[in-house]
Amino acid sequence: MIGIVLVAHSEKLAQGIRDIVLQMVGDDAPIAAAGGTDNPDSPIGADPIRVMSAIESVYSDDGVLVLMDLGSAIMSAEAAIEFLPPEQQDYIFLCEAPLVEGAIAAAVQAMGGSDMARVMAEARGALAAKTAQLEPILHIKPPPSQVSASPVDRSTASTEAHAITLITPNRLGLHARPAAKLVTILNRFQADVRITKGERTVNAHSLNQVVTLGAKRGDELTFHAAGRDALVALAAIVALAEENFGDDDIDAAADVAISDVVGGVDGGVDDELRGVPAADGVAIGPVFRHQPALPPVMERTAEAPPVEWERLEAAIAGALAELEQIRTVTKEQAGGAQAAIFDAQILMLQDPELHARAQQLLFPSAPSFDTESISADAAWRQVIEEVAAAYRRLDDAYLQARVADVIDVGRRVLRRLTGVGAAPLILERPSILVARELTPSDAATLDPNQVLGVITERGGATSHSAILARALGIPAVTGVVGALERLLDGQVIGLDGERGRVWPAPDEERLRELRAQRSRWLEQRTAARQEGEKPAVTQDGRTIEVAANISGPDEIPGALANGAEGVGLFRTEFLFMGRSAAPDEDEQAAAYAQIAAALAGRPLIVRTLDVGGDKPIPYLDAGAEANPFLGRRGIRYCLDHPALFKTQLRALLRAGADHPLKIMLPMVSVVEEVARVKELLAEAQDELKSEGVPFALPLELGVMIETPAAVLAADRLAQEVNFFSIGSNDLTQYIMAADRANAGVAGLASPFQPAVLRAMDQVVQAGHEAGLWVGLCGELAANVTVVPLLVGLGLDELSMSSPAIPQVKQAIRNLTVRRATEIARRALSLSSAAAVEASLMGCRSDGLD
């Protein structure tokens, strides 16, 4: 039988509750009280030892339910569990139910022989009877929300309900990206926000509910907010709406009003299939059908729903970590806009309504004796199927296409729950990939050298997989009904992504036409890349080195093809991700040497391990921090873990013995950090020398300028290192004290802010005065509009995601140093980010860059 433990701050209170319960269920019920302390001078409190003894007195393998009052009672109960033998800990369950009512309800249920799930559910619902009894005679329900049409005042603090009404400005409505922006902002406030459209009201903190609201352009939306930050939250909504909810209508030109339907487009004439043009280009090749199956889910009874809930929470946490990693890689390979796809998926997994529904399935609110709880696997699958069905019922094709995102996140969690790994997308030869639908995760891993083209039965030109295919330069046609049935593995087909046509059995004439089209397409793409291979030299002879930011050796071929003259930033943290332990010295040395060898003598700048902030690695626990972006990030973490750091330094020294390799330190704030790194480098060199292992001597050392402290101390830092590289993303964030991921302060977190530009100018001058070259790595380097400004500031090197290299090089070739300097000086004289941006745009439109 299930035992029950009552924990309270007062011994008399705990014992009194126990007496009440025993009076109702009988003296033989296994119920123990643990209240107060053994200290006669301070008897009020909660003692973990007393709680542990109480648990032991009623313990059985059926489980023990622990009910607590508040505060230290909760902590003492948690501590008590730690004192128990490991084999018993999994059978102890802490419950948040009301102490008195919950104890009575749980005891009645336990004495009836119910399992732990039913006992806990009954305890949680114990206030229902009191509510029903008091409702007719007391005003216990909160009053209805009062709608306020008054202007929002950020200085007002109120707990009353307020409301504003807005017209949806987005051309595509509140689809995944703008909805994700909205939810992300609202989750930062202590306010409950609801959105009403017509007769339907949804939770504004739930991404799925916001998207499935189906708000289209011109729809009237009323936002109701209550709570401490209600007015501020509404102000943030107004600001976001004025910015089109952060939506720049990516790929709007590719939208198809009629054809962009999840279910697909009817097949055309006999010799061709028609679909939605999704990514330009022509492909000819054999079919490879990709038909991944959902991991098998065993429909089994869950004996311990709390354990199932813990399994689900762990699986969701793991899936979130994976998505964060995929997002970062995608950002570097395909750009920030494409990486934002995974922001929406992350919010889907964090959706409180999704979690609440899963919890409801695992813990039925009113279980009966013949009710069986389901497993976490089955509960999660049911939740995902329900959400996917809600998206499919929408009458908006763009929003219907988000079903692929729902399925993608659902599979990711299910794989963790079932232990079944993702089916690898491996092509034995270059082929045209055919799938029911391609999830964003699948699309992010496509290899353009192996995947000649993509055909899907579902999705549209605005589906996330289509966006990623375009970014990777892979021809694609979506919405082709019956493609998997009509196209067989190995069958040679033709594809025209620009026209949305597929030829299942092209005749010789058609093949000749397609080959000619493909040849022209490849020639155009090659010409663009060839221009990228030329050096970036201004019209008056100044050369700017243009390099690539990479995360692994597989990105080198693409970077070189786009014209990269080296690697200006190799993010070594990606060697540490997706594994349970850090790579050892040999593995790291081999990886660094592999990348350097692939560059064939071109420069390689390796950033040392940069974890913390937005790059957490589970097994490298940095500890809980209130603000991780201001905590142990980058070089701070490494210096706090010298053994881990020295392993990396030794590996870099070994790889540098045969290759031109430079080391770059992230998040440097003070000169002492550089001095300590030099000491560790010297120790590593001495160790390698004594071991007879070849290593680099000397080896260039540089720092990233990302903090205001580093800017102000640039002249001192320049005396200790060989080069500077400005990390524009973090530098902007820290100088402006504005989270770059927070749309509510997007105007502040702009690299066009005069303070940021002046900081960059100061760093360049300090570096040049000391004889150092100064580079810049970050999204700013890839912005062709800003290139004249960067050249005018005197930067010697620009490093960026490789797809942007050809355009940036061409922008440099169109410049003279004199004109670039004029543009930079003018920008530095302006007093606002808007003025700077307008000035740069004016220069571009005038053809002066």
mmCIF file of N, CA, C and O in Angstrom, residues 276-347:
data_model
loop_
_atom_site.group_PDB
_atom_site.id
_atom_site.type_symbol
_atom_site.label_atom_id
_atom_site.label_comp_id
_atom_site.label_asym_id
_atom_site.label_seq_id
_atom_site.Cartn_x
_atom_site.Cartn_y
_atom_site.Cartn_z
ATOM 1 N N VAL A 276 5.033 22.817 -56.961
ATOM 2 C CA VAL A 276 5.294 24.215 -56.620
ATOM 3 C C VAL A 276 6.780 24.514 -56.818
ATOM 4 O O VAL A 276 7.630 23.822 -56.253
ATOM 5 N N PRO A 277 7.124 25.517 -57.623
ATOM 6 C CA PRO A 277 8.539 25.896 -57.735
ATOM 7 C C PRO A 277 9.065 26.320 -56.371
ATOM 8 O O PRO A 277 8.540 27.254 -55.768
ATOM 9 N N ALA A 278 10.096 25.640 -55.895
ATOM 10 C CA ALA A 278 10.580 25.913 -54.539
ATOM 11 C C ALA A 278 12.013 26.414 -54.502
ATOM 12 O O ALA A 278 12.362 27.225 -53.644
ATOM 13 N N ALA A 279 12.873 25.924 -55.401
ATOM 14 C CA ALA A 279 14.267 26.379 -55.444
ATOM 15 C C ALA A 279 14.757 26.244 -56.874
ATOM 16 O O ALA A 279 14.654 25.164 -57.475
ATOM 17 N N ASP A 280 15.274 27.330 -57.440
ATOM 18 C CA ASP A 280 15.686 27.347 -58.842
ATOM 19 C C ASP A 280 16.777 26.329 -59.127
ATOM 20 O O ASP A 280 17.571 25.973 -58.247
ATOM 21 N N GLY A 281 16.837 25.925 -60.380
ATOM 22 C CA GLY A 281 17.878 25.015 -60.823
ATOM 23 C C GLY A 281 17.294 23.811 -61.535
ATOM 24 O O GLY A 281 16.094 23.534 -61.444
ATOM 25 N N VAL A 282 18.146 23.114 -62.262
ATOM 26 C CA VAL A 282 17.742 21.933 -63.036
ATOM 27 C C VAL A 282 18.580 20.751 -62.588
ATOM 28 O O VAL A 282 19.783 20.880 -62.344
ATOM 29 N N ALA A 283 17.935 19.596 -62.462
ATOM 30 C CA ALA A 283 18.648 18.378 -62.052
ATOM 31 C C ALA A 283 18.189 17.203 -62.895
ATOM 32 O O ALA A 283 17.019 17.113 -63.277
ATOM 33 N N ILE A 284 19.119 16.313 -63.169
ATOM 34 C CA ILE A 284 18.841 15.043 -63.852
ATOM 35 C C ILE A 284 19.567 13.961 -63.080
ATOM 36 O O ILE A 284 20.774 14.095 -62.798
ATOM 37 N N GLY A 285 18.869 12.910 -62.709
ATOM 38 C CA GLY A 285 19.552 11.862 -61.974
ATOM 39 C C GLY A 285 18.607 10.803 -61.463
ATOM 40 O O GLY A 285 17.385 10.895 -61.639
ATOM 41 N N PRO A 286 19.176 9.780 -60.794
ATOM 42 C CA PRO A 286 18.355 8.687 -60.263
ATOM 43 C C PRO A 286 17.600 9.113 -59.012
ATOM 44 O O PRO A 286 18.033 9.994 -58.274
ATOM 45 N N VAL A 287 16.482 8.454 -58.766
ATOM 46 C CA VAL A 287 15.644 8.748 -57.609
ATOM 47 C C VAL A 287 16.178 8.049 -56.369
ATOM 48 O O VAL A 287 16.620 6.894 -56.429
ATOM 49 N N PHE A 288 16.149 8.754 -55.247
ATOM 50 C CA PHE A 288 16.384 8.146 -53.941
ATOM 51 C C PHE A 288 15.196 8.510 -53.069
ATOM 52 O O PHE A 288 14.975 9.680 -52.755
ATOM 53 N N ARG A 289 14.397 7.508 -52.694
ATOM 54 C CA ARG A 289 13.199 7.779 -51.898
ATOM 55 C C ARG A 289 13.528 7.746 -50.405
ATOM 56 O O ARG A 289 14.057 6.763 -49.897
ATOM 57 N N HIS A 290 13.206 8.828 -49.756
ATOM 58 C CA HIS A 290 13.463 8.972 -48.317
ATOM 59 C C HIS A 290 12.137 8.843 -47.589
ATOM 60 O O HIS A 290 11.279 9.723 -47.673
ATOM 61 N N GLN A 291 11.959 7.735 -46.881
ATOM 62 C CA GLN A 291 10.696 7.478 -46.192
ATOM 63 C C GLN A 291 10.962 7.110 -44.731
ATOM 64 O O GLN A 291 10.808 5.951 -44.334
ATOM 65 N N PRO A 292 11.378 8.084 -43.928
ATOM 66 C CA PRO A 292 11.678 7.770 -42.517
ATOM 67 C C PRO A 292 10.409 7.416 -41.757
ATOM 68 O O PRO A 292 9.360 8.036 -41.936
ATOM 69 N N ALA A 293 10.517 6.394 -40.936
ATOM 70 C CA ALA A 293 9.368 5.973 -40.131
ATOM 71 C C ALA A 293 9.484 6.556 -38.732
ATOM 72 O O ALA A 293 10.580 6.760 -38.212
ATOM 73 N N LEU A 294 8.340 6.837 -38.135
ATOM 74 C CA LEU A 294 8.353 7.255 -36.734
ATOM 75 C C LEU A 294 8.889 6.127 -35.873
ATOM 76 O O LEU A 294 8.636 4.958 -36.170
ATOM 77 N N PRO A 295 9.618 6.441 -34.836
ATOM 78 C CA PRO A 295 10.074 5.379 -33.935
ATOM 79 C C PRO A 295 8.875 4.607 -33.398
ATOM 80 O O PRO A 295 7.825 5.193 -33.127
ATOM 81 N N PRO A 296 9.003 3.300 -33.266
ATOM 82 C CA PRO A 296 7.867 2.529 -32.743
ATOM 83 C C PRO A 296 7.533 2.949 -31.313
ATOM 84 O O PRO A 296 8.416 3.175 -30.499
ATOM 85 N N VAL A 297 6.256 3.088 -31.044
ATOM 86 C CA VAL A 297 5.786 3.470 -29.718
ATOM 87 C C VAL A 297 4.995 2.315 -29.136
ATOM 88 O O VAL A 297 3.998 1.883 -29.715
ATOM 89 N N MET A 298 5.457 1.795 -28.009
ATOM 90 C CA MET A 298 4.782 0.671 -27.375
ATOM 91 C C MET A 298 3.635 1.203 -26.520
ATOM 92 O O MET A 298 3.832 2.017 -25.618
ATOM 93 N N GLU A 299 2.427 0.758 -26.844
ATOM 94 C CA GLU A 299 1.254 1.150 -26.069
ATOM 95 C C GLU A 299 1.237 0.329 -24.780
ATOM 96 O O GLU A 299 0.701 -0.766 -24.724
ATOM 97 N N ARG A 300 1.850 0.865 -23.766
ATOM 98 C CA ARG A 300 1.956 0.128 -22.518
ATOM 99 C C ARG A 300 1.420 0.969 -21.370
ATOM 100 O O ARG A 300 1.356 2.187 -21.455
ATOM 101 N N THR A 301 1.034 0.300 -20.310
ATOM 102 C CA THR A 301 0.569 0.992 -19.119
ATOM 103 C C THR A 301 1.767 1.508 -18.334
ATOM 104 O O THR A 301 2.745 0.792 -18.144
ATOM 105 N N ALA A 302 1.687 2.747 -17.920
ATOM 106 C CA ALA A 302 2.773 3.332 -17.135
ATOM 107 C C ALA A 302 2.475 3.118 -15.658
ATOM 108 O O ALA A 302 1.488 3.606 -15.134
ATOM 109 N N GLU A 303 3.337 2.378 -14.992
ATOM 110 C CA GLU A 303 3.098 2.098 -13.569
ATOM 111 C C GLU A 303 3.346 3.312 -12.700
ATOM 112 O O GLU A 303 2.763 3.450 -11.631
ATOM 113 N N ALA A 304 4.222 4.207 -13.151
ATOM 114 C CA ALA A 304 4.566 5.380 -12.352
ATOM 115 C C ALA A 304 4.550 6.618 -13.251
ATOM 116 O O ALA A 304 5.579 6.989 -13.816
ATOM 117 N N PRO A 305 3.404 7.270 -13.420
ATOM 118 C CA PRO A 305 3.312 8.453 -14.273
ATOM 119 C C PRO A 305 4.322 9.550 -13.944
ATOM 120 O O PRO A 305 4.829 10.188 -14.870
ATOM 121 N N PRO A 306 4.646 9.807 -12.656
ATOM 122 C CA PRO A 306 5.663 10.824 -12.395
ATOM 123 C C PRO A 306 7.008 10.478 -13.044
ATOM 124 O O PRO A 306 7.729 11.359 -13.510
ATOM 125 N N VAL A 307 7.324 9.193 -13.077
ATOM 126 C CA VAL A 307 8.565 8.775 -13.733
ATOM 127 C C VAL A 307 8.463 9.006 -15.236
ATOM 128 O O VAL A 307 9.415 9.447 -15.895
ATOM 129 N N GLU A 308 7.287 8.694 -15.796
ATOM 130 C CA GLU A 308 7.076 8.928 -17.222
ATOM 131 C C GLU A 308 7.204 10.421 -17.537
ATOM 132 O O GLU A 308 7.756 10.804 -18.572
ATOM 133 N N TRP A 309 6.674 11.245 -16.647
ATOM 134 C CA TRP A 309 6.776 12.688 -16.859
ATOM 135 C C TRP A 309 8.232 13.133 -16.827
ATOM 136 O O TRP A 309 8.654 13.978 -17.630
ATOM 137 N N GLU A 310 9.012 12.589 -15.928
ATOM 138 C CA GLU A 310 10.439 12.914 -15.868
ATOM 139 C C GLU A 310 11.143 12.477 -17.149
ATOM 140 O O GLU A 310 12.018 13.177 -17.665
ATOM 141 N N ARG A 311 10.768 11.313 -17.677
ATOM 142 C CA ARG A 311 11.348 10.834 -18.940
ATOM 143 C C ARG A 311 11.048 11.811 -20.069
ATOM 144 O O ARG A 311 11.922 12.143 -20.878
ATOM 145 N N LEU A 312 9.801 12.264 -20.097
ATOM 146 C CA LEU A 312 9.408 13.194 -21.155
ATOM 147 C C LEU A 312 10.150 14.518 -21.015
ATOM 148 O O LEU A 312 10.636 15.072 -22.015
ATOM 149 N N GLU A 313 10.252 15.020 -19.797
ATOM 150 C CA GLU A 313 10.962 16.284 -19.585
ATOM 151 C C GLU A 313 12.421 16.168 -20.017
ATOM 152 O O GLU A 313 12.979 17.082 -20.630
ATOM 153 N N ALA A 314 13.038 15.037 -19.701
ATOM 154 C CA ALA A 314 14.440 14.823 -20.084
ATOM 155 C C ALA A 314 14.579 14.746 -21.602
ATOM 156 O O ALA A 314 15.531 15.284 -22.184
ATOM 157 N N ALA A 315 13.637 14.076 -22.254
ATOM 158 C CA ALA A 315 13.687 13.948 -23.707
ATOM 159 C C ALA A 315 13.511 15.310 -24.374
ATOM 160 O O ALA A 315 14.191 15.631 -25.361
ATOM 161 N N ILE A 316 12.607 16.115 -23.843
ATOM 162 C CA ILE A 316 12.391 17.448 -24.396
ATOM 163 C C ILE A 316 13.638 18.306 -24.202
ATOM 164 O O ILE A 316 14.058 19.042 -25.103
ATOM 165 N N ALA A 317 14.255 18.216 -23.026
ATOM 166 C CA ALA A 317 15.473 18.993 -22.763
ATOM 167 C C ALA A 317 16.586 18.596 -23.729
ATOM 168 O O ALA A 317 17.306 19.453 -24.260
ATOM 169 N N GLY A 318 16.736 17.293 -23.974
ATOM 170 C CA GLY A 318 17.746 16.836 -24.919
ATOM 171 C C GLY A 318 17.470 17.308 -26.331
ATOM 172 O O GLY A 318 18.385 17.711 -27.072
ATOM 173 N N ALA A 319 16.191 17.267 -26.722
ATOM 174 C CA ALA A 319 15.815 17.730 -28.057
ATOM 175 C C ALA A 319 16.077 19.225 -28.211
ATOM 176 O O ALA A 319 16.505 19.695 -29.273
ATOM 177 N N LEU A 320 15.824 19.993 -27.159
ATOM 178 C CA LEU A 320 16.094 21.427 -27.197
ATOM 179 C C LEU A 320 17.583 21.697 -27.407
ATOM 180 O O LEU A 320 17.960 22.585 -28.181
ATOM 181 N N ALA A 321 18.427 20.928 -26.721
ATOM 182 C CA ALA A 321 19.877 21.104 -26.878
ATOM 183 C C ALA A 321 20.300 20.799 -28.312
ATOM 184 O O ALA A 321 21.129 21.506 -28.900
ATOM 185 N N GLU A 322 19.722 19.753 -28.906
ATOM 186 C CA GLU A 322 20.027 19.414 -30.292
ATOM 187 C C GLU A 322 19.623 20.547 -31.233
ATOM 188 O O GLU A 322 20.363 20.918 -32.150
ATOM 189 N N LEU A 323 18.431 21.090 -31.017
ATOM 190 C CA LEU A 323 17.943 22.153 -31.890
ATOM 191 C C LEU A 323 18.805 23.406 -31.776
ATOM 192 O O LEU A 323 19.041 24.099 -32.773
ATOM 193 N N GLU A 324 19.274 23.702 -30.567
ATOM 194 C CA GLU A 324 20.164 24.853 -30.395
ATOM 195 C C GLU A 324 21.432 24.666 -31.229
ATOM 196 O O GLU A 324 21.925 25.603 -31.872
ATOM 197 N N GLN A 325 21.949 23.428 -31.226
ATOM 198 C CA GLN A 325 23.169 23.156 -31.984
ATOM 199 C C GLN A 325 22.899 23.260 -33.480
ATOM 200 O O GLN A 325 23.683 23.857 -34.231
ATOM 201 N N ILE A 326 21.794 22.678 -33.941
ATOM 202 C CA ILE A 326 21.447 22.741 -35.365
ATOM 203 C C ILE A 326 21.246 24.186 -35.796
ATOM 204 O O ILE A 326 21.658 24.591 -36.890
ATOM 205 N N ARG A 327 20.611 24.970 -34.916
ATOM 206 C CA ARG A 327 20.373 26.365 -35.250
ATOM 207 C C ARG A 327 21.697 27.105 -35.483
ATOM 208 O O ARG A 327 21.835 27.874 -36.441
ATOM 209 N N THR A 328 22.663 26.863 -34.618
ATOM 210 C CA THR A 328 23.943 27.559 -34.734
ATOM 211 C C THR A 328 24.667 27.161 -36.013
ATOM 212 O O THR A 328 25.224 28.004 -36.725
ATOM 213 N N VAL A 329 24.661 25.859 -36.326
ATOM 214 C CA VAL A 329 25.314 25.387 -37.553
ATOM 215 C C VAL A 329 24.620 25.970 -38.780
ATOM 216 O O VAL A 329 25.265 26.435 -39.724
ATOM 217 N N THR A 330 23.296 25.959 -38.781
ATOM 218 C CA THR A 330 22.533 26.472 -39.921
ATOM 219 C C THR A 330 22.808 27.954 -40.132
ATOM 220 O O THR A 330 22.899 28.434 -41.267
ATOM 221 N N LYS A 331 22.951 28.680 -39.040
ATOM 222 C CA LYS A 331 23.210 30.118 -39.137
ATOM 223 C C LYS A 331 24.500 30.385 -39.894
ATOM 224 O O LYS A 331 24.583 31.313 -40.695
ATOM 225 N N GLU A 332 25.485 29.530 -39.669
ATOM 226 C CA GLU A 332 26.766 29.730 -40.340
ATOM 227 C C GLU A 332 26.740 29.250 -41.783
ATOM 228 O O GLU A 332 27.363 29.831 -42.657
ATOM 229 N N GLN A 333 25.991 28.183 -42.058
ATOM 230 C CA GLN A 333 25.992 27.616 -43.403
ATOM 231 C C GLN A 333 25.014 28.327 -44.332
ATOM 232 O O GLN A 333 25.279 28.467 -45.520
ATOM 233 N N ALA A 334 23.875 28.747 -43.798
ATOM 234 C CA ALA A 334 22.826 29.277 -44.663
ATOM 235 C C ALA A 334 22.356 30.664 -44.269
ATOM 236 O O ALA A 334 21.548 31.252 -44.979
ATOM 237 N N GLY A 335 22.825 31.202 -43.137
ATOM 238 C CA GLY A 335 22.454 32.552 -42.759
ATOM 239 C C GLY A 335 21.482 32.614 -41.598
ATOM 240 O O GLY A 335 20.824 31.640 -41.250
ATOM 241 N N GLY A 336 21.394 33.817 -40.997
ATOM 242 C CA GLY A 336 20.563 34.005 -39.815
ATOM 243 C C GLY A 336 19.085 33.824 -40.067
ATOM 244 O O GLY A 336 18.354 33.321 -39.216
ATOM 245 N N ALA A 337 18.603 34.254 -41.251
ATOM 246 C CA ALA A 337 17.171 34.124 -41.529
ATOM 247 C C ALA A 337 16.750 32.660 -41.558
ATOM 248 O O ALA A 337 15.684 32.287 -41.066
ATOM 249 N N GLN A 338 17.595 31.824 -42.168
ATOM 250 C CA GLN A 338 17.264 30.401 -42.217
ATOM 251 C C GLN A 338 17.373 29.760 -40.834
ATOM 252 O O GLN A 338 16.597 28.872 -40.488
ATOM 253 N N ALA A 339 18.337 30.213 -40.043
ATOM 254 C CA ALA A 339 18.488 29.658 -38.702
ATOM 255 C C ALA A 339 17.292 29.988 -37.824
ATOM 256 O O ALA A 339 16.968 29.245 -36.890
ATOM 257 N N ALA A 340 16.591 31.086 -38.131
ATOM 258 C CA ALA A 340 15.416 31.467 -37.343
ATOM 259 C C ALA A 340 14.310 30.425 -37.418
ATOM 260 O O ALA A 340 13.422 30.385 -36.571
ATOM 261 N N ILE A 341 14.360 29.570 -38.451
ATOM 262 C CA ILE A 341 13.409 28.462 -38.556
ATOM 263 C C ILE A 341 13.437 27.642 -37.275
ATOM 264 O O ILE A 341 12.401 27.217 -36.759
ATOM 265 N N PHE A 342 14.631 27.408 -36.767
ATOM 266 C CA PHE A 342 14.775 26.549 -35.601
ATOM 267 C C PHE A 342 14.427 27.290 -34.308
ATOM 268 O O PHE A 342 14.158 26.655 -33.296
ATOM 269 N N ASP A 343 14.427 28.623 -34.341
ATOM 270 C CA ASP A 343 13.897 29.370 -33.195
ATOM 271 C C ASP A 343 12.439 28.999 -32.974
ATOM 272 O O ASP A 343 11.991 28.807 -31.840
ATOM 273 N N ALA A 344 11.683 28.917 -34.083
ATOM 274 C CA ALA A 344 10.269 28.549 -33.971
ATOM 275 C C ALA A 344 10.116 27.136 -33.438
ATOM 276 O O ALA A 344 9.236 26.855 -32.612
ATOM 277 N N GLN A 345 10.962 26.215 -33.872
ATOM 278 C CA GLN A 345 10.881 24.842 -33.377
ATOM 279 C C GLN A 345 11.221 24.782 -31.894
ATOM 280 O O GLN A 345 10.595 24.026 -31.131
ATOM 281 N N ILE A 346 12.199 25.563 -31.476
ATOM 282 C CA ILE A 346 12.557 25.596 -30.052
ATOM 283 C C ILE A 346 11.378 26.074 -29.220
ATOM 284 O O ILE A 346 11.059 25.516 -28.167
ATOM 285 N N LEU A 347 10.692 27.120 -29.698
ATOM 286 C CA LEU A 347 9.526 27.618 -28.978
ATOM 287 C C LEU A 347 8.390 26.607 -28.981
ATOM 288 O O LEU A 347 7.630 26.517 -28.021
#
